PDB file of C-alpha atoms in Angstrom:
ATOM      1  CA  MET A  13      89.744 124.720  86.925  1.00 42.00           C
ATOM      2  CA  SER A  14      91.202 123.635  89.839  1.00 54.00           C
ATOM      3  CA  ASN A  15      92.955 120.014  90.157  1.00 61.00           C
ATOM      4  CA  ASP A  16      95.111 119.433  93.284  1.00 88.00           C
ATOM      5  CA  TYR A  17      96.119 115.621  91.828  1.00 93.00           C
ATOM      6  CA  ILE A  18      96.364 114.028  88.273  1.00 94.00           C
ATOM      7  CA  TYR A  19      97.144 110.571  87.668  1.00 95.00           C
ATOM      8  CA  THR A  20      97.560 109.044  84.496  1.00 95.00           C
ATOM      9  CA  THR A  21      97.689 105.620  83.268  1.00 94.00           C
ATOM     10  CA  TYR A  22      97.889 103.677  80.088  1.00 93.00           C
ATOM     11  CA  ILE A  23      96.091 100.513  79.501  1.00 94.00           C
ATOM     12  CA  LYS A  24      95.967  97.984  76.732  1.00 93.00           C
ATOM     13  CA  THR A  25      92.083  97.826  76.687  1.00 95.00           C
ATOM     14  CA  THR A  26      89.023  99.428  75.386  1.00 96.00           C
ATOM     15  CA  ALA A  27      87.224 102.749  76.378  1.00 97.00           C
ATOM     16  CA  GLU A  28      84.153 100.639  76.995  1.00 97.00           C
ATOM     17  CA  LYS A  29      85.920  98.319  79.309  1.00 96.00           C
ATOM     18  CA  VAL A  30      87.556 101.018  81.831  1.00 97.00           C
ATOM     19  CA  TRP A  31      84.317 102.471  81.447  1.00 97.00           C
ATOM     20  CA  ALA A  32      82.758  99.122  82.932  1.00 96.00           C
ATOM     21  CA  ALA A  33      85.530  98.896  85.054  1.00 96.00           C
ATOM     22  CA  ILE A  34      84.913 102.037  86.892  1.00 97.00           C
ATOM     23  CA  THR A  35      80.750 101.416  86.901  1.00 97.00           C
ATOM     24  CA  ASN A  36      79.897  98.067  87.382  1.00 96.00           C
ATOM     25  CA  PRO A  37      80.372  96.936  90.947  1.00 95.00           C
ATOM     26  CA  GLU A  38      81.265  93.469  89.809  1.00 93.00           C
ATOM     27  CA  PHE A  39      84.502  94.861  88.438  1.00 93.00           C
ATOM     28  CA  THR A  40      85.316  97.372  90.768  1.00 93.00           C
ATOM     29  CA  ARG A  41      84.908  94.935  94.047  1.00 91.00           C
ATOM     30  CA  GLN A  42      87.898  92.884  92.136  1.00 88.00           C
ATOM     31  CA  TYR A  43      90.453  95.502  92.046  1.00 89.00           C
ATOM     32  CA  TRP A  44      89.102  98.374  94.148  1.00 90.00           C
ATOM     33  CA  GLY A  45      88.135  96.396  97.168  1.00 87.00           C
ATOM     34  CA  HIS A  46      84.372  97.652  97.091  1.00 92.00           C
ATOM     35  CA  ASP A  47      81.140  98.144  94.853  1.00 95.00           C
ATOM     36  CA  ASN A  48      80.526 101.575  93.063  1.00 97.00           C
ATOM     37  CA  VAL A  49      77.111 101.752  92.997  1.00 97.00           C
ATOM     38  CA  SER A  50      74.806 104.199  90.817  1.00 97.00           C
ATOM     39  CA  ASP A  51      72.670 104.328  87.863  1.00 98.00           C
ATOM     40  CA  TRP A  52      75.628 106.986  86.669  1.00 98.00           C
ATOM     41  CA  LYS A  53      72.882 109.197  85.315  1.00 98.00           C
ATOM     42  CA  VAL A  54      73.519 112.991  85.964  1.00 98.00           C
ATOM     43  CA  GLY A  55      71.979 114.241  89.305  1.00 97.00           C
ATOM     44  CA  SER A  56      71.932 110.682  90.596  1.00 98.00           C
ATOM     45  CA  THR A  57      73.885 109.534  93.520  1.00 97.00           C
ATOM     46  CA  TRP A  58      76.506 107.264  93.647  1.00 98.00           C
ATOM     47  CA  GLN A  59      78.652 105.328  96.519  1.00 97.00           C
ATOM     48  CA  HIS A  60      81.622 103.446  97.311  1.00 96.00           C
ATOM     49  CA  VAL A  61      80.049 100.898  99.545  1.00 96.00           C
ATOM     50  CA  THR A  62      81.563  97.571 100.940  1.00 92.00           C
ATOM     51  CA  SER A  63      79.638  94.319 100.578  1.00 88.00           C
ATOM     52  CA  GLU A  64      77.965  94.755 103.906  1.00 90.00           C
ATOM     53  CA  GLY A  65      76.490  97.797 102.541  1.00 92.00           C
ATOM     54  CA  GLN A  66      78.827 100.040 104.516  1.00 94.00           C
ATOM     55  CA  ALA A  67      79.189 103.354 102.124  1.00 96.00           C
ATOM     56  CA  ARG A  68      83.127 104.290 102.224  1.00 94.00           C
ATOM     57  CA  ILE A  69      82.597 107.043  99.883  1.00 96.00           C
ATOM     58  CA  VAL A  70      79.477 109.142  98.853  1.00 97.00           C
ATOM     59  CA  GLY A  71      78.443 111.659  96.142  1.00 97.00           C
ATOM     60  CA  GLN A  72      76.522 112.768  93.151  1.00 98.00           C
ATOM     61  CA  VAL A  73      76.988 112.423  89.304  1.00 98.00           C
ATOM     62  CA  LEU A  74      77.796 115.872  87.752  1.00 98.00           C
ATOM     63  CA  GLU A  75      78.708 114.902  84.282  1.00 98.00           C
ATOM     64  CA  SER A  76      78.198 111.404  82.655  1.00 98.00           C
ATOM     65  CA  VAL A  77      79.743 110.585  79.049  1.00 98.00           C
ATOM     66  CA  PRO A  78      80.037 107.061  78.723  1.00 97.00           C
ATOM     67  CA  PRO A  79      82.520 105.735  78.101  1.00 97.00           C
ATOM     68  CA  ASN A  80      84.729 109.213  77.968  1.00 98.00           C
ATOM     69  CA  ARG A  81      84.054 111.149  80.684  1.00 98.00           C
ATOM     70  CA  LEU A  82      82.542 110.973  84.208  1.00 98.00           C
ATOM     71  CA  VAL A  83      82.692 113.777  86.942  1.00 98.00           C
ATOM     72  CA  LEU A  84      81.607 112.815  90.385  1.00 98.00           C
ATOM     73  CA  SER A  85      81.501 114.489  93.870  1.00 97.00           C
ATOM     74  CA  TRP A  86      83.371 112.398  96.540  1.00 96.00           C
ATOM     75  CA  ALA A  87      82.813 112.800 100.272  1.00 96.00           C
ATOM     76  CA  ASN A  88      83.096 110.567 103.362  1.00 94.00           C
ATOM     77  CA  PRO A  89      79.738 110.145 104.259  1.00 95.00           C
ATOM     78  CA  ALA A  90      80.781 110.897 108.124  1.00 93.00           C
ATOM     79  CA  ASN A  91      82.180 113.936 106.752  1.00 91.00           C
ATOM     80  CA  PRO A  92      79.881 115.111 104.347  1.00 90.00           C
ATOM     81  CA  THR A  93      80.927 118.840 104.326  1.00 91.00           C
ATOM     82  CA  ASP A  94      84.313 117.682 103.290  1.00 92.00           C
ATOM     83  CA  GLU A  95      83.402 117.328  99.480  1.00 94.00           C
ATOM     84  CA  SER A  96      85.935 117.141  96.560  1.00 96.00           C
ATOM     85  CA  ARG A  97      85.514 116.516  93.034  1.00 96.00           C
ATOM     86  CA  VAL A  98      86.922 113.465  90.780  1.00 97.00           C
ATOM     87  CA  THR A  99      86.857 113.673  87.098  1.00 97.00           C
ATOM     88  CA  PHE A 100      87.918 110.417  84.836  1.00 98.00           C
ATOM     89  CA  GLU A 101      88.928 111.244  81.420  1.00 97.00           C
ATOM     90  CA  ILE A 102      89.186 108.055  79.296  1.00 98.00           C
ATOM     91  CA  ASP A 103      90.819 108.457  75.949  1.00 97.00           C
ATOM     92  CA  THR A 104      91.471 105.902  73.260  1.00 97.00           C
ATOM     93  CA  ILE A 105      94.932 106.474  71.744  1.00 94.00           C
ATOM     94  CA  GLU A 106      95.455 103.853  69.140  1.00 91.00           C
ATOM     95  CA  ASP A 107      95.277 100.549  70.602  1.00 92.00           C
ATOM     96  CA  MET A 108      95.506 101.733  74.080  1.00 94.00           C
ATOM     97  CA  VAL A 109      93.173 103.714  76.462  1.00 96.00           C
ATOM     98  CA  ARG A 110      94.793 106.688  78.491  1.00 96.00           C
ATOM     99  CA  MET A 111      92.923 107.143  81.704  1.00 96.00           C
ATOM    100  CA  ASN A 112      93.305 110.545  83.686  1.00 96.00           C
ATOM    101  CA  VAL A 113      91.938 110.908  87.137  1.00 96.00           C
ATOM    102  CA  MET A 114      91.958 114.245  88.552  1.00 95.00           C
ATOM    103  CA  HIS A 115      90.907 114.841  92.189  1.00 95.00           C
ATOM    104  CA  GLY A 116      90.538 118.352  93.056  1.00 93.00           C
ATOM    105  CA  ASN A 117      88.233 121.102  94.634  1.00 93.00           C
ATOM    106  CA  PHE A 118      89.243 120.243  98.128  1.00 93.00           C
ATOM    107  CA  LYS A 119      87.749 122.455 100.869  1.00 90.00           C
ATOM    108  CA  ALA A 120      90.305 124.310 102.919  1.00 86.00           C
ATOM    109  CA  GLY A 121      91.990 122.056 105.529  1.00 83.00           C
ATOM    110  CA  SER A 122      90.335 118.953 103.855  1.00 86.00           C
ATOM    111  CA  SER A 123      91.721 115.687 105.477  1.00 83.00           C
ATOM    112  CA  MET A 124      90.779 113.626 102.050  1.00 87.00           C
ATOM    113  CA  ALA A 125      93.457 115.206  99.963  1.00 85.00           C
ATOM    114  CA  GLU A 126      96.221 113.454 101.619  1.00 82.00           C
ATOM    115  CA  ALA A 127      93.845 109.750 102.015  1.00 83.00           C
ATOM    116  CA  VAL A 128      93.256 110.225  97.905  1.00 86.00           C
ATOM    117  CA  ALA A 129      96.820 110.988  97.112  1.00 83.00           C
ATOM    118  CA  LYS A 130      98.057 107.412  98.740  1.00 81.00           C
ATOM    119  CA  GLY A 131      94.935 105.683  97.356  1.00 89.00           C
ATOM    120  CA  TRP A 132      94.681 106.551  93.747  1.00 92.00           C
ATOM    121  CA  PRO A 133      97.980 104.976  92.513  1.00 90.00           C
ATOM    122  CA  ARG A 134      97.038 102.044  93.848  1.00 88.00           C
ATOM    123  CA  VAL A 135      93.737 101.985  92.370  1.00 92.00           C
ATOM    124  CA  LEU A 136      94.918 102.967  89.008  1.00 93.00           C
ATOM    125  CA  SER A 137      97.828 100.134  89.017  1.00 89.00           C
ATOM    126  CA  SER A 138      95.436  97.441  90.420  1.00 88.00           C
ATOM    127  CA  MET A 139      92.767  98.321  87.440  1.00 93.00           C
ATOM    128  CA  LYS A 140      95.404  98.041  84.638  1.00 92.00           C
ATOM    129  CA  THR A 141      96.331  94.920  85.899  1.00 88.00           C
ATOM    130  CA  PHE A 142      93.012  93.894  86.286  1.00 91.00           C
ATOM    131  CA  LEU A 143      91.936  94.856  82.674  1.00 93.00           C
ATOM    132  CA  GLU A 144      95.321  93.546  80.880  1.00 91.00           C
ATOM    133  CA  THR A 145      95.275  90.228  82.674  1.00 86.00           C
ATOM    134  CA  GLY A 146      91.889  89.685  83.392  1.00 80.00           C
ATOM    135  CA  LYS A 147      92.906  88.313  86.632  1.00 71.00           C
ATOM    136  CA  ALA A 148      90.954  89.309  89.986  1.00 56.00           C
ATOM    137  CA  LEU A 149      93.054  90.728  92.469  1.00 53.00           C
ATOM    138  CA  ASP A 150      92.980  92.367  95.935  1.00 50.00           C
ATOM    139  CA  THR A 151      93.408  95.788  95.771  1.00 44.00           C
ATOM    140  CA  TRP A 152      96.646  95.793  97.840  1.00 44.00           C
ATOM    141  CA  ALA A 153      98.031  92.740  96.365  1.00 45.00           C
ATOM    142  CA  GLY A 154     100.918  92.315  94.391  1.00 44.00           C
ATOM    143  CA  HIS A 155     101.376  90.760  91.109  1.00 45.00           C
ATOM    144  CA  ASP A 156     101.857  86.933  90.465  1.00 51.00           C
ATOM    145  CA  SER A 157     103.088  87.301  87.079  1.00 53.00           C
ATOM    146  CA  ASP A 158     106.659  88.069  85.806  1.00 60.00           C
ATOM    147  CA  CYS A 159     107.379  92.151  86.135  1.00 62.00           C
ATOM    148  CA  ALA A 160     109.993  91.964  83.573  1.00 59.00           C
ATOM    149  CA  LYS A 161     108.431  92.337  80.070  1.00 53.00           C
TER     150      LYS A 161
ATOM    151  CA  MET B  19     105.802 102.740  74.041  1.00 48.00           C
ATOM    152  CA  VAL B  20     104.673 105.158  76.575  1.00 47.00           C
ATOM    153  CA  THR B  21     104.315 102.816  79.273  1.00 52.00           C
ATOM    154  CA  ASP B  22     107.827 101.275  78.809  1.00 75.00           C
ATOM    155  CA  GLU B  23     109.448 100.506  82.267  1.00 85.00           C
ATOM    156  CA  ASP B  24     113.070 101.165  80.982  1.00 91.00           C
ATOM    157  CA  LYS B  25     111.957 104.963  80.243  1.00 93.00           C
ATOM    158  CA  VAL B  26     110.762 105.127  84.206  1.00 94.00           C
ATOM    159  CA  PHE B  27     114.056 103.705  85.310  1.00 94.00           C
ATOM    160  CA  LYS B  28     116.088 106.046  82.924  1.00 94.00           C
ATOM    161  CA  ALA B  29     113.864 109.195  84.008  1.00 96.00           C
ATOM    162  CA  LEU B  30     114.529 108.274  87.675  1.00 96.00           C
ATOM    163  CA  ALA B  31     118.338 107.731  87.255  1.00 96.00           C
ATOM    164  CA  ASP B  32     119.151 111.339  87.467  1.00 96.00           C
ATOM    165  CA  ALA B  33     119.289 113.380  90.864  1.00 95.00           C
ATOM    166  CA  SER B  34     118.116 116.720  88.631  1.00 95.00           C
ATOM    167  CA  ARG B  35     114.872 114.806  87.638  1.00 96.00           C
ATOM    168  CA  ARG B  36     114.550 113.287  91.015  1.00 96.00           C
ATOM    169  CA  GLN B  37     114.586 116.638  92.465  1.00 95.00           C
ATOM    170  CA  LEU B  38     112.097 118.249  90.037  1.00 96.00           C
ATOM    171  CA  LEU B  39     109.726 115.294  91.243  1.00 96.00           C
ATOM    172  CA  ASP B  40     110.467 116.246  94.929  1.00 95.00           C
ATOM    173  CA  LYS B  41     109.429 119.654  94.064  1.00 94.00           C
ATOM    174  CA  LEU B  42     106.009 118.467  92.597  1.00 95.00           C
ATOM    175  CA  ARG B  43     105.557 116.406  95.406  1.00 92.00           C
ATOM    176  CA  LYS B  44     105.607 119.055  97.832  1.00 91.00           C
ATOM    177  CA  LYS B  45     103.572 121.437  95.500  1.00 91.00           C
ATOM    178  CA  ASN B  46     101.618 119.971  92.651  1.00 93.00           C
ATOM    179  CA  GLY B  47     100.536 122.025  89.657  1.00 93.00           C
ATOM    180  CA  LEU B  48     103.680 124.161  89.273  1.00 95.00           C
ATOM    181  CA  THR B  49     104.360 126.040  86.165  1.00 95.00           C
ATOM    182  CA  LEU B  50     107.873 126.065  84.392  1.00 95.00           C
ATOM    183  CA  GLY B  51     108.952 129.251  85.550  1.00 94.00           C
ATOM    184  CA  GLU B  52     107.986 127.847  89.397  1.00 94.00           C
ATOM    185  CA  LEU B  53     109.994 124.769  88.749  1.00 94.00           C
ATOM    186  CA  CYS B  54     113.034 126.901  87.447  1.00 93.00           C
ATOM    187  CA  ALA B  55     113.002 128.936  90.787  1.00 90.00           C
ATOM    188  CA  ASP B  56     116.035 128.587  92.949  1.00 79.00           C
ATOM    189  CA  HIS B  57     117.312 125.709  90.596  1.00 77.00           C
ATOM    190  CA  ALA B  58     120.774 125.955  89.631  1.00 83.00           C
ATOM    191  CA  MET B  59     119.723 124.808  86.188  1.00 89.00           C
ATOM    192  CA  SER B  60     118.997 126.775  83.097  1.00 92.00           C
ATOM    193  CA  ARG B  61     115.407 127.036  81.747  1.00 93.00           C
ATOM    194  CA  GLN B  62     116.554 124.880  78.890  1.00 95.00           C
ATOM    195  CA  ALA B  63     118.042 122.004  80.937  1.00 95.00           C
ATOM    196  CA  VAL B  64     114.852 122.013  82.932  1.00 96.00           C
ATOM    197  CA  THR B  65     112.636 121.872  80.013  1.00 96.00           C
ATOM    198  CA  LYS B  66     114.728 118.830  78.870  1.00 96.00           C
ATOM    199  CA  HIS B  67     114.425 116.770  82.060  1.00 97.00           C
ATOM    200  CA  LEU B  68     110.650 117.538  81.916  1.00 97.00           C
ATOM    201  CA  VAL B  69     110.520 116.278  78.246  1.00 96.00           C
ATOM    202  CA  LEU B  70     111.924 112.954  79.741  1.00 96.00           C
ATOM    203  CA  LEU B  71     109.821 113.039  82.665  1.00 97.00           C
ATOM    204  CA  GLU B  72     106.478 113.294  80.549  1.00 96.00           C
ATOM    205  CA  ALA B  73     107.584 110.592  78.104  1.00 95.00           C
ATOM    206  CA  ALA B  74     108.090 108.284  81.148  1.00 95.00           C
ATOM    207  CA  ASN B  75     104.775 109.529  82.141  1.00 94.00           C
ATOM    208  CA  LEU B  76     105.973 110.449  85.843  1.00 96.00           C
ATOM    209  CA  VAL B  77     105.093 114.165  84.861  1.00 97.00           C
ATOM    210  CA  VAL B  78     101.426 115.003  83.347  1.00 95.00           C
ATOM    211  CA  THR B  79     100.849 118.505  82.097  1.00 95.00           C
ATOM    212  CA  VAL B  80      97.537 120.714  81.955  1.00 92.00           C
ATOM    213  CA  LYS B  81      97.321 123.629  80.021  1.00 92.00           C
ATOM    214  CA  GLN B  82      95.920 126.609  81.865  1.00 88.00           C
ATOM    215  CA  GLY B  83      95.487 129.833  79.612  1.00 91.00           C
ATOM    216  CA  ARG B  84      99.108 130.049  78.403  1.00 91.00           C
ATOM    217  CA  GLU B  85     100.628 128.212  81.105  1.00 92.00           C
ATOM    218  CA  LYS B  86     101.558 124.609  81.444  1.00 94.00           C
ATOM    219  CA  LEU B  87     101.291 123.262  84.981  1.00 95.00           C
ATOM    220  CA  HIS B  88     102.938 120.018  85.996  1.00 96.00           C
ATOM    221  CA  TYR B  89     101.684 117.156  88.296  1.00 96.00           C
ATOM    222  CA  LEU B  90     103.800 114.462  89.730  1.00 96.00           C
ATOM    223  CA  ASN B  91     101.940 111.011  88.401  1.00 95.00           C
ATOM    224  CA  PRO B  92     103.463 108.258  90.982  1.00 93.00           C
ATOM    225  CA  VAL B  93     101.308 105.889  89.058  1.00 91.00           C
ATOM    226  CA  PRO B  94     104.290 104.314  86.939  1.00 91.00           C
ATOM    227  CA  ILE B  95     106.478 104.036  90.213  1.00 90.00           C
ATOM    228  CA  ASN B  96     103.514 102.305  92.118  1.00 86.00           C
ATOM    229  CA  GLU B  97     103.723  99.769  89.408  1.00 84.00           C
ATOM    230  CA  ILE B  98     106.934  98.918  90.084  1.00 83.00           C
ATOM    231  CA  TYR B  99     106.223  98.647  93.742  1.00 81.00           C
ATOM    232  CA  MET B 100     103.587  96.138  93.229  1.00 77.00           C
ATOM    233  CA  CYS B 101     105.775  94.085  90.668  1.00 75.00           C
ATOM    234  CA  TRP B 102     108.998  93.761  92.985  1.00 74.00           C
ATOM    235  CA  ILE B 103     107.869  94.750  96.560  1.00 71.00           C
ATOM    236  CA  GLY B 104     104.416  93.467  97.064  1.00 65.00           C
ATOM    237  CA  GLN B 105     102.604  93.021 100.133  1.00 57.00           C
ATOM    238  CA  PHE B 106     104.655  90.928 102.451  1.00 59.00           C
ATOM    239  CA  GLU B 107     107.783  92.793 102.525  1.00 65.00           C
ATOM    240  CA  GLN B 108     106.089  96.179 103.150  1.00 64.00           C
ATOM    241  CA  LYS B 109     106.058  96.047 106.939  1.00 68.00           C
ATOM    242  CA  ARG B 110     109.527  95.170 107.328  1.00 72.00           C
ATOM    243  CA  LEU B 111     110.838  97.735 104.696  1.00 71.00           C
ATOM    244  CA  GLN B 112     108.373 100.332 106.188  1.00 76.00           C
ATOM    245  CA  ALA B 113     110.531  99.687 109.602  1.00 78.00           C
ATOM    246  CA  LEU B 114     113.957  99.488 108.078  1.00 78.00           C
ATOM    247  CA  HIS B 115     112.983 102.804 106.487  1.00 79.00           C
ATOM    248  CA  ASN B 116     111.609 104.235 109.834  1.00 81.00           C
ATOM    249  CA  LEU B 117     115.019 103.398 111.324  1.00 84.00           C
ATOM    250  CA  LYS B 118     117.144 105.022 108.695  1.00 83.00           C
ATOM    251  CA  GLN B 119     115.199 108.207 109.125  1.00 82.00           C
ATOM    252  CA  SER B 120     115.489 108.314 112.862  1.00 83.00           C
ATOM    253  CA  LEU B 121     119.126 107.716 112.321  1.00 84.00           C
ATOM    254  CA  LYS B 122     119.579 110.403 109.645  1.00 83.00           C
ATOM    255  CA  GLU B 123     117.504 113.071 112.042  1.00 81.00           C
ATOM    256  CA  ASN B 124     119.787 112.041 115.016  1.00 78.00           C
ATOM    257  CA  ASP B 125     122.793 112.693 112.854  1.00 75.00           C
ATOM    258  CA  HIS B 126     121.257 116.254 111.969  1.00 71.00           C
ATOM    259  CA  GLU B 127     120.715 117.166 115.651  1.00 63.00           C
ATOM    260  CA  GLN B 128     124.449 116.076 116.346  1.00 56.00           C
TER     261      GLN B 128
END
C-alpha cells in the first residue's frame, strides 16, 4: 500500500449519509462545488463535473462497498495518464463517523499531488459543516454560525 | 471528544510538536525512527508528543507491517481557518504573509 496523503475527519452523522454526500450529485454540488456522477458500481466510470457538463476529474470505480468503502481512480481529463487513486473509508465510531480519505499511487512527477494536498482539507471541512448543519455552503466559503463550541 | 478544538490548540501550542508537523509536511508517512532522526528529543519524548498530536487528529497513523507510518492531517487546522479567517480576509492576509516572507528572506541575505 502506498498512500501519499491521508485525511481524517470526524462527523456527527451516519455512514449512509456520508456515502450519499460523496456519491449523490445533489449533495456534492452543495459543498464540493460540482457534481459527482456515476452508478458507483465496480468497473463503471465516474466524474466530477460542472453544471455545464465540463468534467474536472474522471476515473473508474475500483471498489464499492456502500456505505463503508469506495476506491476510485482519479485523473484530470486533460492529462489522463497522470492517474492516481483515492480511497474513502467510512467507519461508525459510537455516535460519529470517521471518514478517511487516502490519496496515493501518484505517477512520478505528477502535478496532481500538490493540487489535491490543497483541495482535500477544504472539501472535508466543507462536507463536515454540510452534514452537521444541513446548510448548503459554497466550497470555499466560511461559516456563518459561531465557531467557538 | 476527538474533534475537540481545545485539543488542536493545545497540541499546536508547543514548538517541538509543530516541528514534528513540519517534518511530516515536508515528507509524509514517516516512521517513528525517521521522525526521531536528527531531533534533539528522546524517542520517548517524541512518542509522547505524537500521542497528543494523534489525539488532536493532527497526525493519522497507518500500520505497515511492523512499522507505524505517520501522516499530517491538516483538516482540523482548516476547520479553524474556515471559522475565523474566512474567504474575505484571505487576499489581504496572503499579501501580508508574502511581504513578511520577502522581508525575512532579505534579512537572511544580508
